[in-house]
Amino acid sequence: MILAFDTATSFGAVCGTSDGRRARADRAGDLLAAVDELVGDPRSIEGIVVGRGPGSFTSIRIGLAVARALALTLDVPVAGASTLEAYAGALPVIDARRGE
């Protein structure tokens, strides 16, 4: 299973590539609960992909810290992915939180 998550925007996402289960974290602080809901056996994780922004500094920091902690604990590789590139399949529009 490849675990992927992005906490950079208000649309937090957590997904895995094995059995089609889905989980959602509405806030970066809910990330580990969503990962726990999605992953039955942490030893099944073979790699981690984490969104690296742009977005909220604190949310990105939480996502990167969780990815690093999981990767070191499980001894699996971790890679960062651009949040905007992930949205590239559609029109990447993110709320700037200033009415813009």
mmCIF file of C-alpha atoms in Angstrom:
data_model
loop_
_atom_site.group_PDB
_atom_site.id
_atom_site.type_symbol
_atom_site.label_atom_id
_atom_site.label_comp_id
_atom_site.label_asym_id
_atom_site.label_seq_id
_atom_site.Cartn_x
_atom_site.Cartn_y
_atom_site.Cartn_z
ATOM 1 C CA MET A 1 0.000 0.000 0.000
ATOM 2 C CA ILE A 2 1.173 3.500 -0.814
ATOM 3 C CA LEU A 3 -0.251 5.957 1.708
ATOM 4 C CA ALA A 4 -0.833 9.477 0.383
ATOM 5 C CA PHE A 5 -2.119 12.540 2.176
ATOM 6 C CA ASP A 6 -2.230 16.299 1.806
ATOM 7 C CA THR A 7 -2.905 18.770 4.600
ATOM 8 C CA ALA A 8 -1.980 21.965 2.727
ATOM 9 C CA THR A 9 -5.535 23.142 2.044
ATOM 10 C CA SER A 10 -8.894 23.110 3.784
ATOM 11 C CA PHE A 11 -9.734 20.026 1.695
ATOM 12 C CA GLY A 12 -7.531 17.544 3.555
ATOM 13 C CA ALA A 13 -7.152 14.213 1.828
ATOM 14 C CA VAL A 14 -5.888 10.810 2.894
ATOM 15 C CA CYS A 15 -5.831 7.823 0.563
ATOM 16 C CA GLY A 16 -4.244 4.448 0.022
ATOM 17 C CA THR A 17 -3.750 2.492 -3.172
ATOM 18 C CA SER A 18 -4.649 -1.042 -2.151
ATOM 19 C CA ASP A 19 -8.219 -1.991 -1.351
ATOM 20 C CA GLY A 20 -10.249 1.089 -2.269
ATOM 21 C CA ARG A 21 -11.050 2.200 1.281
ATOM 22 C CA ARG A 22 -11.313 5.958 1.791
ATOM 23 C CA ALA A 23 -10.842 8.232 4.761
ATOM 24 C CA ARG A 24 -11.085 11.977 5.143
ATOM 25 C CA ALA A 25 -9.447 14.358 7.582
ATOM 26 C CA ASP A 26 -11.269 17.678 7.707
ATOM 27 C CA ARG A 27 -8.436 19.236 9.694
ATOM 28 C CA ALA A 28 -4.712 18.518 9.744
ATOM 29 C CA GLY A 29 -5.087 17.588 13.411
ATOM 30 C CA ASP A 30 -7.403 14.725 12.388
ATOM 31 C CA LEU A 31 -4.806 13.213 10.052
ATOM 32 C CA LEU A 32 -3.688 10.307 12.238
ATOM 33 C CA ALA A 33 -7.299 9.298 12.951
ATOM 34 C CA ALA A 34 -7.972 9.188 9.196
ATOM 35 C CA VAL A 35 -4.797 7.171 8.568
ATOM 36 C CA ASP A 36 -5.813 4.755 11.339
ATOM 37 C CA GLU A 37 -9.268 4.399 9.764
ATOM 38 C CA LEU A 38 -7.772 3.745 6.340
ATOM 39 C CA VAL A 39 -4.864 1.442 7.180
ATOM 40 C CA GLY A 40 -5.706 -1.832 8.871
ATOM 41 C CA ASP A 41 -2.106 -2.997 9.368
ATOM 42 C CA PRO A 42 0.602 -0.287 9.359
ATOM 43 C CA ARG A 43 3.126 -2.914 8.217
ATOM 44 C CA SER A 44 1.277 -3.008 4.872
ATOM 45 C CA ILE A 45 2.473 0.535 4.074
ATOM 46 C CA GLU A 46 5.301 0.353 1.531
ATOM 47 C CA GLY A 47 5.740 4.084 0.956
ATOM 48 C CA ILE A 48 4.307 7.497 1.799
ATOM 49 C CA VAL A 49 3.552 10.496 -0.405
ATOM 50 C CA VAL A 50 2.789 13.808 1.302
ATOM 51 C CA GLY A 51 1.575 17.134 -0.108
ATOM 52 C CA ARG A 52 4.172 19.866 0.355
ATOM 53 C CA GLY A 53 2.070 22.898 -0.482
ATOM 54 C CA PRO A 54 1.550 25.683 -1.206
ATOM 55 C CA GLY A 55 -0.936 26.205 1.590
ATOM 56 C CA SER A 56 -1.263 26.850 5.295
ATOM 57 C CA PHE A 57 2.181 26.786 6.931
ATOM 58 C CA THR A 58 0.961 25.059 10.089
ATOM 59 C CA SER A 59 -1.064 22.450 8.199
ATOM 60 C CA ILE A 60 1.833 21.657 5.865
ATOM 61 C CA ARG A 61 4.169 21.370 8.847
ATOM 62 C CA ILE A 62 1.769 18.888 10.511
ATOM 63 C CA GLY A 63 1.546 16.800 7.328
ATOM 64 C CA LEU A 64 5.317 16.712 6.817
ATOM 65 C CA ALA A 65 5.953 15.854 10.472
ATOM 66 C CA VAL A 66 3.438 12.985 10.384
ATOM 67 C CA ALA A 67 4.915 11.681 7.110
ATOM 68 C CA ARG A 68 8.448 11.781 8.508
ATOM 69 C CA ALA A 69 7.454 10.132 11.787
ATOM 70 C CA LEU A 70 5.573 7.335 10.004
ATOM 71 C CA ALA A 71 8.374 6.816 7.484
ATOM 72 C CA LEU A 72 11.046 6.580 10.176
ATOM 73 C CA THR A 73 8.903 4.329 12.383
ATOM 74 C CA LEU A 74 7.913 1.970 9.557
ATOM 75 C CA ASP A 75 11.273 2.236 7.721
ATOM 76 C CA VAL A 76 9.619 3.128 4.415
ATOM 77 C CA PRO A 77 10.483 5.795 1.811
ATOM 78 C CA VAL A 78 8.653 9.116 1.805
ATOM 79 C CA ALA A 79 8.262 11.596 -1.064
ATOM 80 C CA GLY A 80 6.776 15.066 -1.313
ATOM 81 C CA ALA A 81 4.349 16.134 -4.034
ATOM 82 C CA SER A 82 3.234 19.614 -5.032
ATOM 83 C CA THR A 83 -0.341 20.298 -4.007
ATOM 84 C CA LEU A 84 -0.911 22.401 -7.137
ATOM 85 C CA GLU A 85 0.463 19.676 -9.406
ATOM 86 C CA ALA A 86 -1.956 17.241 -7.757
ATOM 87 C CA TYR A 87 -4.788 19.582 -8.751
ATOM 88 C CA ALA A 88 -3.439 19.878 -12.312
ATOM 89 C CA GLY A 89 -6.062 17.481 -13.669
ATOM 90 C CA ALA A 90 -8.613 20.211 -12.968
ATOM 91 C CA LEU A 91 -8.404 23.967 -12.461
ATOM 92 C CA PRO A 92 -6.242 24.535 -9.355
ATOM 93 C CA VAL A 93 -8.069 27.244 -7.410
ATOM 94 C CA ILE A 94 -7.471 27.556 -3.694
ATOM 95 C CA ASP A 95 -9.012 30.076 -1.297
ATOM 96 C CA ALA A 96 -6.389 32.664 -0.318
ATOM 97 C CA ARG A 97 -8.400 33.374 2.866
ATOM 98 C CA ARG A 98 -8.418 37.081 2.154
ATOM 99 C CA GLY A 99 -11.532 37.195 0.024
ATOM 100 C CA GLU A 100 -9.402 36.443 -3.046
#
